[in-house]
XYZ file of C-alpha atoms in Angstrom:
373
model
C -20.109 -26.153 3.031
C -22.323 -24.245 5.452
C -21.483 -20.571 5.879
C -18.935 -20.455 3.052
C -18.811 -17.648 0.514
C -18.249 -18.723 -3.071
C -15.327 -17.030 -4.689
C -16.277 -16.923 -8.341
C -18.840 -14.144 -8.073
C -18.635 -12.690 -4.577
C -15.234 -12.514 -2.960
C -12.626 -10.500 -4.845
C -10.019 -11.258 -2.168
C -10.331 -14.985 -2.802
C -10.250 -14.482 -6.556
C -6.861 -12.749 -6.189
C -5.480 -15.490 -3.938
C -2.250 -16.119 -5.859
C -1.389 -12.418 -5.859
C -2.275 -12.168 -2.179
C 0.121 -14.972 -1.261
C 3.007 -13.389 -3.209
C 2.689 -9.767 -2.147
C 0.833 -9.586 1.172
C 2.377 -7.839 4.147
C 3.228 -9.795 7.276
C 0.827 -7.764 9.419
C -2.131 -8.340 7.104
C -1.854 -12.034 6.203
C -0.970 -15.169 8.155
C 0.084 -17.529 5.372
C -0.227 -21.042 6.791
C -0.112 -22.534 3.305
C 3.471 -21.401 2.760
C 4.469 -22.643 6.243
C 3.054 -26.052 5.319
C 5.001 -26.119 2.044
C 8.263 -25.438 3.899
C 7.910 -27.477 7.080
C 5.151 -30.100 6.752
C 7.653 -32.953 7.332
C 9.264 -31.397 10.416
C 8.454 -33.039 13.749
C 7.784 -29.769 15.558
C 5.387 -28.643 12.820
C 3.471 -31.943 13.061
C 3.348 -32.066 16.861
C 2.543 -28.385 17.533
C 0.279 -27.239 14.693
C -1.414 -23.862 14.497
C -4.761 -25.612 13.976
C -5.706 -29.226 14.637
C -7.658 -29.266 11.357
C -5.349 -30.031 8.393
C -7.512 -27.825 6.138
C -7.353 -24.845 8.462
C -3.640 -25.476 8.884
C -3.155 -24.793 5.164
C -5.345 -21.689 5.025
C -4.632 -18.002 4.585
C -5.926 -15.742 7.345
C -6.131 -12.020 6.806
C -7.265 -8.797 8.365
C -9.901 -7.760 5.875
C -11.471 -4.341 5.306
C -15.243 -4.744 5.270
C -16.700 -3.695 1.909
C -20.105 -2.123 1.370
C -21.559 -5.427 0.107
C -20.371 -7.181 3.290
C -21.931 -4.818 5.843
C -24.012 -6.884 8.233
C -21.914 -10.039 7.832
C -20.463 -9.487 11.303
C -22.637 -8.939 14.376
C -21.160 -5.507 15.206
C -20.448 -2.480 13.053
C -16.776 -2.854 12.114
C -14.502 -1.636 9.388
C -12.225 -4.689 9.542
C -12.700 -8.392 10.251
C -10.677 -11.614 10.313
C -11.177 -13.695 7.179
C -10.148 -17.333 6.700
C -9.529 -18.494 3.114
C -9.379 -22.192 2.242
C -7.781 -22.693 -1.192
C -9.551 -25.145 -3.499
C -6.151 -26.500 -4.576
C -2.981 -25.623 -2.662
C -0.751 -26.172 -5.705
C -2.745 -23.751 -7.891
C -4.033 -20.703 -6.054
C -5.263 -19.085 -9.267
C -8.440 -21.144 -9.103
C -9.323 -19.469 -5.803
C -10.925 -20.851 -2.683
C -13.714 -20.491 -0.159
C -13.830 -18.173 2.813
C -15.618 -17.296 6.004
C -15.324 -14.501 8.539
C -14.632 -15.179 12.192
C -17.795 -14.257 14.138
C -20.089 -14.217 11.107
C -23.387 -15.984 11.653
C -22.869 -19.769 11.773
C -19.052 -19.591 11.695
C -18.637 -22.093 14.554
C -20.611 -24.656 12.548
C -18.294 -24.018 9.604
C -15.202 -24.678 11.765
C -16.808 -27.797 13.223
C -17.486 -29.066 9.698
C -13.924 -28.307 8.576
C -12.331 -29.966 11.598
C -14.236 -33.243 11.260
C -14.979 -35.893 13.844
C -11.397 -36.719 14.817
C -10.162 -33.166 15.376
C -10.613 -30.479 18.023
C -12.970 -27.748 16.803
C -13.147 -25.978 20.187
C -9.385 -25.554 20.279
C -9.381 -24.194 16.702
C -12.278 -21.851 17.488
C -10.305 -20.570 20.489
C -7.304 -19.865 18.235
C -9.462 -18.042 15.661
C -11.090 -15.903 18.350
C -7.639 -15.044 19.709
C -6.562 -13.901 16.233
C -9.774 -11.927 15.802
C -8.995 -9.912 18.947
C -5.779 -8.591 17.390
C -5.465 -5.432 15.265
C -2.903 -7.111 12.997
C -1.323 -10.508 12.307
C 2.334 -9.653 12.674
C 4.119 -12.784 13.970
C 5.555 -11.181 17.090
C 2.154 -10.016 18.312
C 0.484 -13.313 17.317
C 3.102 -15.351 19.184
C 2.615 -13.405 22.402
C -1.174 -13.553 22.022
C -1.037 -17.344 21.732
C 1.193 -17.539 24.792
C -1.294 -15.420 26.758
C -4.132 -17.667 25.593
C -2.273 -20.860 26.568
C -1.889 -22.199 23.005
C 1.347 -24.087 22.270
C 2.371 -23.585 18.623
C 5.578 -24.384 16.741
C 7.959 -21.487 16.107
C 7.842 -22.347 12.382
C 4.618 -20.322 12.128
C 6.039 -16.989 13.305
C 8.011 -15.548 10.423
C 8.145 -12.381 8.352
C 6.727 -12.610 4.823
C 9.036 -12.657 1.801
C 7.418 -9.435 0.547
C 8.339 -7.626 3.778
C 11.810 -9.173 3.988
C 12.594 -7.685 0.568
C 11.581 -4.219 1.778
C 13.240 -4.529 5.196
C 16.570 -5.646 3.767
C 18.245 -2.261 3.316
C 16.555 -0.718 6.355
C 17.915 -3.208 8.881
C 21.223 -3.814 7.104
C 23.098 -1.023 8.885
C 22.236 -2.291 12.359
C 23.250 -5.835 11.522
C 26.492 -4.668 9.932
C 27.334 -2.695 13.085
C 26.910 -5.856 15.171
C 28.931 -7.928 12.721
C 31.668 -5.333 12.944
C 31.699 -5.784 16.718
C 32.015 -9.567 16.381
C 34.483 -9.737 13.429
C 36.334 -6.473 13.008
C 39.016 -7.933 10.754
C 36.803 -9.854 8.353
C 38.001 -9.376 4.750
C 34.956 -10.410 2.757
C 32.756 -8.031 4.751
C 30.194 -6.914 2.173
C 29.099 -10.245 0.698
C 29.399 -11.964 4.075
C 27.245 -9.280 5.712
C 24.603 -9.607 3.013
C 24.388 -13.379 3.527
C 23.962 -12.996 7.281
C 21.372 -10.219 6.926
C 19.325 -12.439 4.645
C 19.716 -15.426 6.954
C 18.720 -13.446 10.047
C 15.499 -12.208 8.432
C 14.619 -15.609 6.973
C 12.721 -18.339 8.863
C 15.708 -20.656 9.392
C 19.156 -19.612 10.562
C 22.331 -21.509 9.685
C 25.879 -21.813 10.937
C 26.926 -18.560 9.251
C 24.958 -16.594 11.838
C 27.080 -17.901 14.711
C 29.261 -14.757 14.854
C 26.177 -12.900 16.106
C 25.678 -15.523 18.825
C 29.311 -15.076 19.828
C 28.902 -11.304 19.952
C 25.835 -11.635 22.199
C 27.462 -14.390 24.334
C 24.297 -16.507 24.301
C 23.956 -20.269 24.499
C 22.087 -21.888 21.547
C 18.683 -22.062 23.293
C 18.745 -18.458 24.481
C 20.097 -17.382 21.116
C 16.989 -18.635 19.278
C 14.741 -16.581 21.560
C 17.097 -13.612 21.385
C 17.143 -13.615 17.575
C 13.349 -13.745 17.499
C 13.172 -10.728 19.812
C 15.782 -8.859 17.796
C 13.912 -9.513 14.543
C 10.790 -8.227 16.258
C 12.346 -4.891 17.132
C 13.879 -4.556 13.665
C 10.468 -5.269 12.169
C 8.700 -2.696 14.357
C 11.361 -0.068 13.667
C 10.824 -0.593 9.940
C 7.025 -0.474 10.194
C 7.208 2.719 12.274
C 9.538 4.397 9.766
C 6.935 3.740 7.070
C 3.962 4.698 9.242
C 5.060 7.993 10.804
C 4.993 10.056 7.571
C 1.368 8.954 7.026
C 0.083 10.227 10.381
C 0.662 13.989 9.993
C -1.441 14.354 6.802
C -4.077 12.046 8.279
C -4.452 14.240 11.381
C -4.485 17.431 9.346
C -7.221 16.101 7.065
C -9.443 14.614 9.749
C -9.316 17.810 11.824
C -10.178 20.104 8.915
C -12.530 17.975 6.768
C -15.831 19.713 5.993
C -19.121 17.964 6.646
C -22.423 17.947 4.792
C -26.047 17.024 5.415
C -28.340 17.716 8.324
C -26.678 18.451 11.619
C -27.461 20.322 14.804
C -25.218 22.109 17.249
C -25.065 19.128 19.557
C -23.837 16.836 16.774
C -21.280 19.422 15.674
C -20.063 19.722 19.251
C -19.768 15.925 19.566
C -17.857 15.673 16.269
C -15.433 18.482 17.143
C -14.753 16.984 20.575
C -14.268 13.487 19.082
C -11.827 14.809 16.478
C -9.733 16.550 19.128
C -9.740 13.460 21.344
C -8.673 11.320 18.400
C -5.764 13.618 17.529
C -4.592 13.548 21.146
C -4.947 9.751 21.278
C -2.936 9.252 18.076
C -0.083 11.325 19.528
C -0.194 9.456 22.865
C -0.122 6.031 21.160
C 2.682 7.134 18.830
C 4.728 8.291 21.810
C 4.204 4.912 23.510
C 5.514 3.133 20.409
C 8.479 5.470 19.999
C 9.295 5.139 23.712
C 9.315 1.323 23.557
C 11.572 1.304 20.510
C 13.924 3.805 22.152
C 14.434 1.348 25.027
C 15.591 -1.230 22.464
C 17.820 1.313 20.691
C 19.460 2.279 23.986
C 20.230 -1.375 24.748
C 21.601 -1.914 21.230
C 23.816 1.175 21.535
C 25.041 -0.113 24.885
C 26.275 -3.210 23.087
C 27.793 -1.623 19.997
C 29.242 1.561 21.520
C 29.975 0.528 25.089
C 30.769 -3.144 24.543
C 28.123 -4.577 26.894
C 26.858 -7.765 25.236
C 25.370 -9.232 28.398
C 23.194 -6.165 28.993
C 21.835 -6.366 25.436
C 21.293 -10.127 25.455
C 19.509 -9.938 28.839
C 17.287 -7.205 27.427
C 16.470 -9.358 24.403
C 15.484 -12.311 26.596
C 13.203 -10.152 28.751
C 11.375 -8.181 26.090
C 9.059 -10.371 23.948
C 6.177 -9.175 26.142
C 6.838 -5.668 24.779
C 5.623 -7.018 21.437
C 2.083 -6.959 22.806
C 2.282 -3.210 23.329
C 4.172 -2.572 20.091
C 2.063 -4.892 17.955
C -1.274 -3.646 19.268
C -0.335 0.037 19.094
C 1.337 -0.104 15.684
C -1.477 -2.304 14.347
C -4.072 0.237 15.523
C -2.158 3.195 14.065
C -1.745 1.336 10.750
C -5.471 0.557 10.653
C -6.360 4.207 11.252
C -3.966 5.595 8.635
C -4.652 2.962 5.956
C -8.439 3.008 6.284
C -8.485 6.815 6.105
C -6.405 6.803 2.921
C -8.571 4.028 1.467
C -11.747 6.007 2.175
C -10.278 9.382 1.163
C -7.559 8.980 -1.497
C -4.781 11.546 -1.314
C -5.614 14.783 -3.070
C -9.347 14.107 -3.165
C -11.226 16.853 -1.306
C -14.813 16.117 -0.453
C -17.471 16.843 2.109
C -18.582 13.922 4.223
C -21.954 13.408 5.910
C -21.653 14.387 9.558
C -22.873 11.045 10.861
C -20.395 9.109 8.672
C -17.410 11.151 9.818
C -18.497 10.840 13.443
C -18.773 7.058 13.026
C -15.287 6.847 11.482
C -13.747 8.993 14.222
C -15.397 6.913 16.947
C -14.187 3.667 15.350
C -10.650 5.078 15.240
C -10.881 6.111 18.895
C -12.019 2.617 19.845
C -9.208 1.016 17.820
C -6.661 3.172 19.651
C -8.040 2.345 23.090
C -9.913 5.634 23.526
C -13.554 6.384 24.233
C -14.962 5.194 20.891
């Protein structure tokens, strides 16, 4: 297939496909293969697919860090790209698959070939370009991006990965238990009942057991579905932020103090010092924006649980999915900055970096965070 990269001797990501599907984070991988396995017979899945091409609709899409042997694959200098992986056999991922990068040379021809004569390659190209614009693939950001781009997609596609659900479980449990306490203060089997509802809330499909939450929020069934999605979004972003914040202080300390090597003149030194200071300021501004948005949610939640105002909280939940654009883009950019830095400079490793390389990294980070770049 034109433009495809063979997995057996080139693409390590594709070679580790089975591991990727099991352990990948929600923000890094959009696992359409697992969505297909769960919902392929559902009417909404069939009528509102992510892609019109059946092959693309059973792919894995990931935000991929560009390796040294891939430099030049994309038209611009980037440290990350959007990779599409097409498994050779969806029932046995160990045998790998083929991949292409969105915006690599000839990628539109690849999509056209995959879609075939009776599909809609332009629509699928539009979806891929929309994903490529995003800093991460978390479902709340992706859903709002598709809404902005006028793409109608089934809600089955916007779920948190099993790997992240396992890690989120204890983090979000306290908030959910507080709300359950508001709705059923005299429940006897509290612990096991709470655990079942926590698991159900974080999973793709909710059941009847979650109805006490709907009662507490005083929402009709249609509004409740949207409200639960919004609530999961804020829980997800709270969890991601709690993991991200401890990484930012050492990152800033290191990038501000790292020594440089190689030829440099005063002008380059001045540019690097100014770029480092701008980056540090930008990181703090973006972090404050994220914290501020989450505080608005926390205030509304406290209004419900402490002051008994369910309508205020439920109205907030119905109004706020658009906040996911800000949260998803900002948290995605901060995660990219912190994770790429730690990938390039493992903790505890002290080294001098060529001036031009450090300047390039700092400028890329600035650009990712919406600064000068």
